[in-house]
PDB file of C-alpha atoms and ligand atoms in Angstrom:
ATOM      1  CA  UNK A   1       6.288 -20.619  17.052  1.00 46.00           C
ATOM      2  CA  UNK A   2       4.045 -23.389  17.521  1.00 45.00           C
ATOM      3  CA  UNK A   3       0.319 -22.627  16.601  1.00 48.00           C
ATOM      4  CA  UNK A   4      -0.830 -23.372  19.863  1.00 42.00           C
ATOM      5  CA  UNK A   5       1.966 -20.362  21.218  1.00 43.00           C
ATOM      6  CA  UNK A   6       0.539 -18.037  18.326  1.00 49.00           C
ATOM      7  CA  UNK A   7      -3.117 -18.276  19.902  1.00 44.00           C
ATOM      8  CA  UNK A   8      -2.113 -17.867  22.907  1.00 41.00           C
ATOM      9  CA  UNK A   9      -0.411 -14.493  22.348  1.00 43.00           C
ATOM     10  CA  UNK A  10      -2.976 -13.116  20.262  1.00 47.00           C
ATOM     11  CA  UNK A  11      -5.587 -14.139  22.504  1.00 42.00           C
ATOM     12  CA  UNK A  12      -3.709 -12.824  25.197  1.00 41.00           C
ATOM     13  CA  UNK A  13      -3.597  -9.479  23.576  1.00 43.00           C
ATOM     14  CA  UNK A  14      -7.138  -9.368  23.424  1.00 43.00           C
ATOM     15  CA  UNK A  15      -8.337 -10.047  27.147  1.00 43.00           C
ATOM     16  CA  UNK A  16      -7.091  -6.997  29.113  1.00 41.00           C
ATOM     17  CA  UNK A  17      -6.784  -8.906  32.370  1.00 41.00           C
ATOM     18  CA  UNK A  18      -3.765 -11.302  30.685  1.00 39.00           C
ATOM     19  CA  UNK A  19      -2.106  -8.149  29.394  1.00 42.00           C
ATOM     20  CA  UNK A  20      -1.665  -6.793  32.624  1.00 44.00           C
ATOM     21  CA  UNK A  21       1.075  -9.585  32.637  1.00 47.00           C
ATOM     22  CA  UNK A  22       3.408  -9.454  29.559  1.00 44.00           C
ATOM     23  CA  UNK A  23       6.004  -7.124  29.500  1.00 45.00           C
ATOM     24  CA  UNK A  24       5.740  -4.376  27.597  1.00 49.00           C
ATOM     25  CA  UNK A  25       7.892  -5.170  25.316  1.00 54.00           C
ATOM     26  CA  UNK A  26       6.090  -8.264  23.984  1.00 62.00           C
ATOM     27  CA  UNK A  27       6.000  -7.240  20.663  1.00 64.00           C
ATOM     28  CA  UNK A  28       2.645  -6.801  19.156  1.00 72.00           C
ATOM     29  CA  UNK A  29       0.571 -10.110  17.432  1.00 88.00           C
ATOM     30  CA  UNK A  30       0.876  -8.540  14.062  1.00 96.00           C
ATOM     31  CA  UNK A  31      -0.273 -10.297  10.526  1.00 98.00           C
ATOM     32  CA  UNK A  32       0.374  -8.804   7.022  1.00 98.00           C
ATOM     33  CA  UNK A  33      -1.407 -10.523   4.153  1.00 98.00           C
ATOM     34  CA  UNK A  34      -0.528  -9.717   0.610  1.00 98.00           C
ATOM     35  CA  UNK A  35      -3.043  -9.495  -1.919  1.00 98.00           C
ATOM     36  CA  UNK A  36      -3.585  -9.173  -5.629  1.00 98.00           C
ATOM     37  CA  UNK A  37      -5.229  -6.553  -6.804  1.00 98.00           C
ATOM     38  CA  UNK A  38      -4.293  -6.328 -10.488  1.00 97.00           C
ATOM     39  CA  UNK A  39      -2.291  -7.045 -13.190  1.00 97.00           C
ATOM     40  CA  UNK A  40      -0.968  -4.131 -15.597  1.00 96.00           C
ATOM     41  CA  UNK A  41       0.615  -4.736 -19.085  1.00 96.00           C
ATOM     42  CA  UNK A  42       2.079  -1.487 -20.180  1.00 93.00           C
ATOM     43  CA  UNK A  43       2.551  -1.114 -23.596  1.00 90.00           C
ATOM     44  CA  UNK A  44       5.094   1.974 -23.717  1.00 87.00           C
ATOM     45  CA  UNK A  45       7.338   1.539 -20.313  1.00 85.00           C
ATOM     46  CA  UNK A  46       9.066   5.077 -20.902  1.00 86.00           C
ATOM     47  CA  UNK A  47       6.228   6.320 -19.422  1.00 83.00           C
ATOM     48  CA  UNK A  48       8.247   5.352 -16.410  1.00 85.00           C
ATOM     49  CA  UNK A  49      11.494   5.140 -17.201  1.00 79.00           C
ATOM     50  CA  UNK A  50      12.459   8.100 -19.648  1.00 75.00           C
ATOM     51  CA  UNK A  51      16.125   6.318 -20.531  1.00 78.00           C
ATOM     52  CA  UNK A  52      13.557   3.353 -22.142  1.00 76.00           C
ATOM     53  CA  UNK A  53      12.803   3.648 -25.903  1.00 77.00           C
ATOM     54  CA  UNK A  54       9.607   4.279 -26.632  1.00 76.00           C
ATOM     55  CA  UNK A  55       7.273   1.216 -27.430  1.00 77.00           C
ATOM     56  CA  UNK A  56       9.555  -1.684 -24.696  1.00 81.00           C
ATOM     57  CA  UNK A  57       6.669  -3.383 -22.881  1.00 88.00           C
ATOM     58  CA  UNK A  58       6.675  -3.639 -19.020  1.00 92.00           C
ATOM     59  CA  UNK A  59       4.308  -6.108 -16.582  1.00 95.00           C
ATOM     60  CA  UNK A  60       3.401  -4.526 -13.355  1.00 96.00           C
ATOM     61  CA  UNK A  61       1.541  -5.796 -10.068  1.00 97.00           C
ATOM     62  CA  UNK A  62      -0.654  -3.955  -8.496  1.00 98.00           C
ATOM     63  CA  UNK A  63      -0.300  -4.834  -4.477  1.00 97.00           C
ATOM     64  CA  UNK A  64      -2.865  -4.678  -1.620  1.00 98.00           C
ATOM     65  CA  UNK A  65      -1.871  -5.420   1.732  1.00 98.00           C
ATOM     66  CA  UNK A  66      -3.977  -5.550   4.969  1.00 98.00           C
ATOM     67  CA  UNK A  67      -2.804  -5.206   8.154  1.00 98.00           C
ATOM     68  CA  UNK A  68      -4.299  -7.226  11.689  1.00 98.00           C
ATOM     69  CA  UNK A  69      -3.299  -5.575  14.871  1.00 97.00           C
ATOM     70  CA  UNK A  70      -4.265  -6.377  17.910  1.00 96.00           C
ATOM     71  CA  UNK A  71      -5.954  -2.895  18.313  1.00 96.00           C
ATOM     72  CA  UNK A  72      -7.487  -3.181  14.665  1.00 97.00           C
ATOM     73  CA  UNK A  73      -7.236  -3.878  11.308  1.00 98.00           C
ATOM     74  CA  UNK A  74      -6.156  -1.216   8.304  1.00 98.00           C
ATOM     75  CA  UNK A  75      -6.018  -1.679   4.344  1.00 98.00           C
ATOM     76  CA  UNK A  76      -2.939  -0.006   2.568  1.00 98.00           C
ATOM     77  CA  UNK A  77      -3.799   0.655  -1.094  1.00 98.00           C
ATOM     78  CA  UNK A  78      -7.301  -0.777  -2.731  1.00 98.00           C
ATOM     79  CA  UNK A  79      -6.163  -1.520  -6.031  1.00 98.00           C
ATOM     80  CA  UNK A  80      -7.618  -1.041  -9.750  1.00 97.00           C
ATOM     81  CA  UNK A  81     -11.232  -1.262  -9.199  1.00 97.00           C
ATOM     82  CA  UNK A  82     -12.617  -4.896  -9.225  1.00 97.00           C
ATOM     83  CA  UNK A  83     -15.548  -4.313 -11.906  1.00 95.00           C
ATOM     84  CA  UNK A  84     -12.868  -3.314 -14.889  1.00 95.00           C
ATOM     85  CA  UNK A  85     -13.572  -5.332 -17.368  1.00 95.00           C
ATOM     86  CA  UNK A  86     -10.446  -7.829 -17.984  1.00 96.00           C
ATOM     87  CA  UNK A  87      -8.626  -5.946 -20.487  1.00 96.00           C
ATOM     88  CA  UNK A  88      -9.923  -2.554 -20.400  1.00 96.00           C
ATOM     89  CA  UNK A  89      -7.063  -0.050 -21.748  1.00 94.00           C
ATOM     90  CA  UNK A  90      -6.411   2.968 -19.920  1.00 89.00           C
ATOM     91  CA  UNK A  91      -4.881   5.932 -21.166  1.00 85.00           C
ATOM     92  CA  UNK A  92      -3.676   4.155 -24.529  1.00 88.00           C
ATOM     93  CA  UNK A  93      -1.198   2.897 -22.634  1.00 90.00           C
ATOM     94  CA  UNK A  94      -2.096   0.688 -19.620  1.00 93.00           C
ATOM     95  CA  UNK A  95      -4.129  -2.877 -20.167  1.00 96.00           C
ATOM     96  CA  UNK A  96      -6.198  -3.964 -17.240  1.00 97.00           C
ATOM     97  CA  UNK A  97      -6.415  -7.433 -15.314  1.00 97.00           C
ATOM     98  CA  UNK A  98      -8.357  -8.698 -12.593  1.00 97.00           C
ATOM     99  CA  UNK A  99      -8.096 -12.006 -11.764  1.00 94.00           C
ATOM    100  CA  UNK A 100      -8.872 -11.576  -8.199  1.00 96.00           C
ATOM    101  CA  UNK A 101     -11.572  -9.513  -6.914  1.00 97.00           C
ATOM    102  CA  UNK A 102      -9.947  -7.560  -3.083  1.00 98.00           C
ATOM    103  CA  UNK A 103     -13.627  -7.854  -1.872  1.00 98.00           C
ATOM    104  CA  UNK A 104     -13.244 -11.757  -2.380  1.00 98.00           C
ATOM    105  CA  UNK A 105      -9.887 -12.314  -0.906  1.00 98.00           C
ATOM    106  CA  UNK A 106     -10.674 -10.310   2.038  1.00 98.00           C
ATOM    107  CA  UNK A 107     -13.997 -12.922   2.700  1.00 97.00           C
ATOM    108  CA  UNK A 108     -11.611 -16.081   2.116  1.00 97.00           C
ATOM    109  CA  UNK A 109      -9.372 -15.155   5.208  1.00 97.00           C
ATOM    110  CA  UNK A 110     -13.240 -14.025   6.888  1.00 97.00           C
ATOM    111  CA  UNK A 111     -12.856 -10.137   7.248  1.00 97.00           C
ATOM    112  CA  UNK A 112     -16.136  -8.087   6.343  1.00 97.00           C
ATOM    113  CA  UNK A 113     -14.662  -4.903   4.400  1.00 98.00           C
ATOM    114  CA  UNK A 114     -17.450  -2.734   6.589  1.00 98.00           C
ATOM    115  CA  UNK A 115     -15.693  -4.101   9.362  1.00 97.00           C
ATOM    116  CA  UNK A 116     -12.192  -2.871   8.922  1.00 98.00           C
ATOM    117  CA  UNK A 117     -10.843  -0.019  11.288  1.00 98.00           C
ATOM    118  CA  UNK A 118      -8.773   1.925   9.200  1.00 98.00           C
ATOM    119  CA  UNK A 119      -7.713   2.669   5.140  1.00 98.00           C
ATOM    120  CA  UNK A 120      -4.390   4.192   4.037  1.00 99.00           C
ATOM    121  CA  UNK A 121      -3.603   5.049   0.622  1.00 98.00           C
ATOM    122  CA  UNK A 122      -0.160   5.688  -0.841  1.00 98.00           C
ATOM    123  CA  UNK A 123      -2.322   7.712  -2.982  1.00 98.00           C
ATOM    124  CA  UNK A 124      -5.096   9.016  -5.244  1.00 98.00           C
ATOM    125  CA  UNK A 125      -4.430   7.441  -8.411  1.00 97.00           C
ATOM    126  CA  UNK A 126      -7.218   5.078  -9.526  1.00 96.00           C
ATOM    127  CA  UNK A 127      -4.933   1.578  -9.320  1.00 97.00           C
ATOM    128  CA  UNK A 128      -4.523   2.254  -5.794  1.00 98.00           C
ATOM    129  CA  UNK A 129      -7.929   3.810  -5.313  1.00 98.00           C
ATOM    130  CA  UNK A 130     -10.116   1.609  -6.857  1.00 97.00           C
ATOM    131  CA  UNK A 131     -11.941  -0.168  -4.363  1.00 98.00           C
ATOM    132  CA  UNK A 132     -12.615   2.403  -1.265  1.00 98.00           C
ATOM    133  CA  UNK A 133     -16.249   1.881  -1.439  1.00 98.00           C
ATOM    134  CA  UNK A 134     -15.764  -1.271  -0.244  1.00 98.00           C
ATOM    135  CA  UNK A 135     -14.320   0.376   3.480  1.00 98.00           C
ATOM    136  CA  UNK A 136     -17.546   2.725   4.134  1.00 98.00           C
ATOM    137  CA  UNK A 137     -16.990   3.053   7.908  1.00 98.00           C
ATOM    138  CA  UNK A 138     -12.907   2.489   7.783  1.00 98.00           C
ATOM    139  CA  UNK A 139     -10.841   5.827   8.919  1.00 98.00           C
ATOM    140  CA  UNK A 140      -9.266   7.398   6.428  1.00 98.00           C
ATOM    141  CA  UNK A 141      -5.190   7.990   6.872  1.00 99.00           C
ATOM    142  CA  UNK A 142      -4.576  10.655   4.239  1.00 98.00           C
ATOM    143  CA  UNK A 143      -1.460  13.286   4.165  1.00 98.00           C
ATOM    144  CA  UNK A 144      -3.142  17.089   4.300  1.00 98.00           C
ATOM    145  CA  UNK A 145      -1.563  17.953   0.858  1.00 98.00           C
ATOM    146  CA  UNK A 146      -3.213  14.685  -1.081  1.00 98.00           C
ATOM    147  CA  UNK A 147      -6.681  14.900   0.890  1.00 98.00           C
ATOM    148  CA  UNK A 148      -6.636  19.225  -0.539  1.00 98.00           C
ATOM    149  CA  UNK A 149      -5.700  17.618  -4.097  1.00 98.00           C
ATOM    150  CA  UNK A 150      -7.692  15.006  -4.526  1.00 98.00           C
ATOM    151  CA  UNK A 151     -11.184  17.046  -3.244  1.00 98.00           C
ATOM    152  CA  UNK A 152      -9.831  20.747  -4.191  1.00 98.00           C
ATOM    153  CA  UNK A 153     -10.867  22.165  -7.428  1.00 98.00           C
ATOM    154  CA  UNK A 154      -8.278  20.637  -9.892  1.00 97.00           C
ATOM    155  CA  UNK A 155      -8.016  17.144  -8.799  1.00 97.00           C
ATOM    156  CA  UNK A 156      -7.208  15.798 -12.846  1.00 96.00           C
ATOM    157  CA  UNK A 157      -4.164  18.162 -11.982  1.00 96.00           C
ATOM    158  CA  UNK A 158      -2.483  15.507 -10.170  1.00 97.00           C
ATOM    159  CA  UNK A 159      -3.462  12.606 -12.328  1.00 95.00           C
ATOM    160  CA  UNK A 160      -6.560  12.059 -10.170  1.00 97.00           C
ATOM    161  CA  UNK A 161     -10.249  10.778 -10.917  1.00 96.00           C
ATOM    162  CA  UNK A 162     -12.575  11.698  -8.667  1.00 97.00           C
ATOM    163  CA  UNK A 163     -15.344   9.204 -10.035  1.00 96.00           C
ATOM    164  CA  UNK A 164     -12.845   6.212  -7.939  1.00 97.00           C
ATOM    165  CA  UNK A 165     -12.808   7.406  -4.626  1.00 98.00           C
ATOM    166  CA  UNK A 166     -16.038   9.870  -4.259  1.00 98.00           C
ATOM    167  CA  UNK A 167     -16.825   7.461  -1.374  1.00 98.00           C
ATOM    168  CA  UNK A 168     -14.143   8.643   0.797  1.00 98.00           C
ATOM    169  CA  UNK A 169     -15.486  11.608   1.321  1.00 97.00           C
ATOM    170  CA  UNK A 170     -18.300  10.403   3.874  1.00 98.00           C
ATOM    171  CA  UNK A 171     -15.525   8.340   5.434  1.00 98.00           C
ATOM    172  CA  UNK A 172     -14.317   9.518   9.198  1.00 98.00           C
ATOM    173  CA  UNK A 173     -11.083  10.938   8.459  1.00 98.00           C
ATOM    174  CA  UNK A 174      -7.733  11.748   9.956  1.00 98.00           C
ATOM    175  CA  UNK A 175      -5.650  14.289   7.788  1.00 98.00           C
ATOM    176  CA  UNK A 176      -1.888  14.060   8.980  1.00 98.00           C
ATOM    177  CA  UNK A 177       1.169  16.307   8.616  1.00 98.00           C
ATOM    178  CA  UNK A 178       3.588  13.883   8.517  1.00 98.00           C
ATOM    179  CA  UNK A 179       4.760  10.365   9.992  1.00 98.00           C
ATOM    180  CA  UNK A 180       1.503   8.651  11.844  1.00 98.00           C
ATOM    181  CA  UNK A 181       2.036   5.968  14.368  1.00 98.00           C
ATOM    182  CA  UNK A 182      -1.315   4.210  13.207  1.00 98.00           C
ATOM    183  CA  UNK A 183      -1.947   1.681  16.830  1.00 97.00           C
ATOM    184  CA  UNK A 184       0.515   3.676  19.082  1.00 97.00           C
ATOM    185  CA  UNK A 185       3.301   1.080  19.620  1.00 96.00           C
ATOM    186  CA  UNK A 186       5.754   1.938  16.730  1.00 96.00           C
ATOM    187  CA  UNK A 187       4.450  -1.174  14.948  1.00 97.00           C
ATOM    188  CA  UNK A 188       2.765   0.205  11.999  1.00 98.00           C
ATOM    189  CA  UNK A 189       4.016   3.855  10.556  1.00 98.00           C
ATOM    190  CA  UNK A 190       2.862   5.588   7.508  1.00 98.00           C
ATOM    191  CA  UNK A 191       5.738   7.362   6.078  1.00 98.00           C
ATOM    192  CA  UNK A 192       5.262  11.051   4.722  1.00 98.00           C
ATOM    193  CA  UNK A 193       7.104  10.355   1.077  1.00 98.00           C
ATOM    194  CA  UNK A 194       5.972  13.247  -1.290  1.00 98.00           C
ATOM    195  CA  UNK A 195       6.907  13.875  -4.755  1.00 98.00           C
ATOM    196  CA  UNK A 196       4.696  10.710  -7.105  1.00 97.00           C
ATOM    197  CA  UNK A 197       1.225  13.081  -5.497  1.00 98.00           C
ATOM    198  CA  UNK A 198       1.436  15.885  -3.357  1.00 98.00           C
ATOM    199  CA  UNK A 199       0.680  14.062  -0.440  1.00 98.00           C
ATOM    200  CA  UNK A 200       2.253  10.225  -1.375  1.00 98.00           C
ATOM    201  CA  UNK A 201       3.026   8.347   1.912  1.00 98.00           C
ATOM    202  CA  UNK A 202       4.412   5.074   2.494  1.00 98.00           C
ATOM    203  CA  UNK A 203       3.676   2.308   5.366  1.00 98.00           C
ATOM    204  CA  UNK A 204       6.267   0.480   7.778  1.00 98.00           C
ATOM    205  CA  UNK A 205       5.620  -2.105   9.921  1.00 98.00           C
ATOM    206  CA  UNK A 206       7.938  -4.419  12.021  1.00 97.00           C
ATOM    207  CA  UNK A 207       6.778  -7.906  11.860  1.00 97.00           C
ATOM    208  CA  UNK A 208       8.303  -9.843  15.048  1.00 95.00           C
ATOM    209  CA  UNK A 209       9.012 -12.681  12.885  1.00 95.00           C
ATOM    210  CA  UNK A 210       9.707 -11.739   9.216  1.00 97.00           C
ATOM    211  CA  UNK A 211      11.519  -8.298   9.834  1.00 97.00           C
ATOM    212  CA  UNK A 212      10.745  -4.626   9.365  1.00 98.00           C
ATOM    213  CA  UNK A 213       9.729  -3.905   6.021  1.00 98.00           C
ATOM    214  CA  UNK A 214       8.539  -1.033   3.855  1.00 98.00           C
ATOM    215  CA  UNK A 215       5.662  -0.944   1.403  1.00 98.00           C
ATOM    216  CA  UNK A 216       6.458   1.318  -1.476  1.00 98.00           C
ATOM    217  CA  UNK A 217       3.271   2.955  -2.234  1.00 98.00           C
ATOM    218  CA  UNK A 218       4.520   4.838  -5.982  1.00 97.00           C
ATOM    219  CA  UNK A 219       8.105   5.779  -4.498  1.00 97.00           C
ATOM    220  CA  UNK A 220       9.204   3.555  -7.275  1.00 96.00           C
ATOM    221  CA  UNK A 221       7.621   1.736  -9.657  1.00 95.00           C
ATOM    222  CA  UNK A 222      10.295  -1.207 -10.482  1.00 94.00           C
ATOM    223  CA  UNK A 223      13.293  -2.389  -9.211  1.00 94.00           C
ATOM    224  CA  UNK A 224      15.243  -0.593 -11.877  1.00 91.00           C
ATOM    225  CA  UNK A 225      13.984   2.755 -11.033  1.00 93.00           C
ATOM    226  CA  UNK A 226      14.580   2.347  -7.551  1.00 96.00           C
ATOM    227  CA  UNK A 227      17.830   1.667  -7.832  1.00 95.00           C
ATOM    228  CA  UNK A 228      18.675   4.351 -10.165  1.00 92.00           C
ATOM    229  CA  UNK A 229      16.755   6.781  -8.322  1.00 93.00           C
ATOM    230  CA  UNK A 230      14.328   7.611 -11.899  1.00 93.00           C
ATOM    231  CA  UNK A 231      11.508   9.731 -11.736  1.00 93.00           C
ATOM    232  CA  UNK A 232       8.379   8.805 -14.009  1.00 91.00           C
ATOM    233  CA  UNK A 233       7.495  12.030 -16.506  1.00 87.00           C
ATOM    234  CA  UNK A 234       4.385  12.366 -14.869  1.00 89.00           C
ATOM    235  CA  UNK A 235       5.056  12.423 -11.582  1.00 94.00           C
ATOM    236  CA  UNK A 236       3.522  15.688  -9.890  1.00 95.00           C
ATOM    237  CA  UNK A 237       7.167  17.245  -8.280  1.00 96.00           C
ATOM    238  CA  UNK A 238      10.662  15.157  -9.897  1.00 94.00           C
ATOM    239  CA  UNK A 239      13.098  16.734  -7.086  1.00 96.00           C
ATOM    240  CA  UNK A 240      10.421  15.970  -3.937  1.00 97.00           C
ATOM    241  CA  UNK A 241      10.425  12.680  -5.696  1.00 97.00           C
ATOM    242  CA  UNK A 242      14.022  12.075  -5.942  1.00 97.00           C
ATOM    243  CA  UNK A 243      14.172  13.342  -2.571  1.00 98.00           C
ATOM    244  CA  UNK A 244      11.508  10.923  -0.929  1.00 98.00           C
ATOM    245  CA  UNK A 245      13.640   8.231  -2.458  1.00 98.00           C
ATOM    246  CA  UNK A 246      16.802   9.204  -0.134  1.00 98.00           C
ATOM    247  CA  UNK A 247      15.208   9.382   2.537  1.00 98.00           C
ATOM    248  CA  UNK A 248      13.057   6.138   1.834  1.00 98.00           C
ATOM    249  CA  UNK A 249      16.804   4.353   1.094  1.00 98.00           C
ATOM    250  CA  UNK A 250      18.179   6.071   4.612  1.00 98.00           C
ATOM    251  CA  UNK A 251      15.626   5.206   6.707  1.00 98.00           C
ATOM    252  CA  UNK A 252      15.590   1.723   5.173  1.00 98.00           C
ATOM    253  CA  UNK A 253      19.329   1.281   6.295  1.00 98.00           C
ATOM    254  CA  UNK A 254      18.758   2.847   9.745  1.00 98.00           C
ATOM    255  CA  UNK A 255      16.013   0.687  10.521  1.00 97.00           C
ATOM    256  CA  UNK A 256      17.447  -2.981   8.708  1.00 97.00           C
ATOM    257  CA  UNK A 257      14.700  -3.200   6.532  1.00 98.00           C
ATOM    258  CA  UNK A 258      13.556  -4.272   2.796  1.00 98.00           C
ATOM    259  CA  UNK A 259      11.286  -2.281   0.692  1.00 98.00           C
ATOM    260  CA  UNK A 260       8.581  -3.630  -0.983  1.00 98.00           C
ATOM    261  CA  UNK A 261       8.054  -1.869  -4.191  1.00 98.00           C
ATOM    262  CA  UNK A 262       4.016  -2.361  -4.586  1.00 98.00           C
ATOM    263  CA  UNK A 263       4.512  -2.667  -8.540  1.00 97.00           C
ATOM    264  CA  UNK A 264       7.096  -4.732  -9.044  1.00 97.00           C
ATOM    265  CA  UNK A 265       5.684  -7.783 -10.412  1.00 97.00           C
ATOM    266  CA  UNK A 266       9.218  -9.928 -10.144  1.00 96.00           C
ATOM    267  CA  UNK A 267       9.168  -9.274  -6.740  1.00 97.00           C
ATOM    268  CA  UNK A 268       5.476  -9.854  -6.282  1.00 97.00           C
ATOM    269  CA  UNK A 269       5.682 -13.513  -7.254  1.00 97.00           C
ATOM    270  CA  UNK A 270       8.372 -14.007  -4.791  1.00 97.00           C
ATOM    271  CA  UNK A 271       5.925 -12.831  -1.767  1.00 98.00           C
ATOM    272  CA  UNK A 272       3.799 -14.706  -0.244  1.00 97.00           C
ATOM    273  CA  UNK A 273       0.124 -13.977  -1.296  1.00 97.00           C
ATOM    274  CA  UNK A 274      -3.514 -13.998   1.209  1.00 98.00           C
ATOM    275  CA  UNK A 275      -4.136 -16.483   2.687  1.00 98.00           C
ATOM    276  CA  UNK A 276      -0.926 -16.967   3.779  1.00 98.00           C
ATOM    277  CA  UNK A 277       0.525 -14.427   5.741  1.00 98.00           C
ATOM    278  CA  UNK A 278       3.714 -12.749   7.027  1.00 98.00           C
ATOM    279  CA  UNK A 279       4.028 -12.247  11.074  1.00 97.00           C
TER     280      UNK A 279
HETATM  281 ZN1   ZN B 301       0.387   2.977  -8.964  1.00 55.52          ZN
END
């Protein structure tokens, strides 16, 4: 598609009186841009993989994504939180990076975070929570189960720290019970995929030009685990977990797509990262 046909089609699906005359199954002017929103060097990877010896060190990604619709704009996952000091070590276990603040690669590509529609986390945890403050006025897309969790008396329960994403709670906010069909046209779906949190979802969308594809949230953490179907020790429920991941690998054969597993940093360096996008 020539850039000259790519403005064309967005701009058409921005002026309602062109609209009136593409078929409706046009499909929508969709962009996905990858970001980086941290780097984590674990120092003891049975954490996630109990079959691992104790003390076998692991690098993992940590993946933002924001998606441009031509009804709006949403933010899947916010990362570690962009003021950690480079090297700050978490739990004994995990050592911080952040090369790349999300607040600064969201200005490069010229999107104001105040001005973004929606925010959808896989979940609470503070690497994918980190940066909500940034989305004051963005809807928040949270499962029923997580939003109880994460603002119900035991959030620390679940592996949660309220201190990240106290924000959220002055956001708008649409709790779901299930699959959410975020603009309406079946272009970009958050998956219900319990088990990692109470309330862990995933997102879909169906890029006209690159494919459908599926962004992992904490289904998996790695490749390896994927394919083995392995559970992390700490995740909150091991069969819903296991059980997310069937579904997650049916649906991905019913619907021809590829998953992209949000910490797996061998597969991160083969995407490409904001500003370039996927459509
Ligand atoms: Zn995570």
């Amino acid at each position: 598609m020539t850039r000259t046909t790519r403005w064309l089609l967005s701009a058409a699906a921005l002026l309602p009186s062109i609209t009136a005359f593409v078929p409706a199954t046009t499909p929508p002017a969709l962009k996905l841009y990858v970001f980086d929103c941290g780097l984590m060097q674990v120092r003891n990877d049975s954490t996630f993989h109990p079959h691992n010896p104790p003390g076998v060190h692991r690098t993992l990604s940590d993946d933002c994504f924001l998606v441009v619709h031509p009804k709006g704009t949403l933010i899947w996952d916010t990362g570690l939180p962009e003021s950690t000091p480079d090297g700050t070590l978490l739990a004994n276990n995990f050592e911080l990076h952040i090369p790349h603040k999300l607040s600064q690669q969201l200005r490069e590509i010229g999107y104001d975070p105040t001005t973004i529609t929606y925010i959808a986390l896989s979940h609470f945890h503070s690497d994918h929570a980190g940066n909500v403050a940034l989305f004051p006025k963005a809807t928040l897309l949270v499962q029923r189960p997580e939003y109880a969790a994460a603002f119900g008396p035991t959030p620390q329960k679940f592996g949660f720290d309220p201190a990240t994403y106290a924000s959220l709670k002055s956001n708008p906010v649409k709790q779901l019970d299930g699959d959410y069909d975020v603009f309406g046209d079946g272009s970009v779906v958050i998956k219900r995929a319990p088990g990692h949190t109470p309330g862990h979802q995933m997102l879909f969308v169906r890029l006209p030009k690159t494919g459908n594809v599926l962004l992992s949230g904490d289904l998996a953490h790695f490749t390896d685990n994927w394919t083995n179907q392995r559970v992390p020790l700490y995740n909150f429920d091991s069969a819903q977990s296991v059980a997310s991941m069937r579904a997650a690998a049916q649906f991905l054969k019913d619907n021809h797509a590829v998953l992209w597993i949000q910490h797996d940093h061998d597969q991160f360096v083969t995407l490409k990262h904001s500003p370039l996008y996927y459509e």
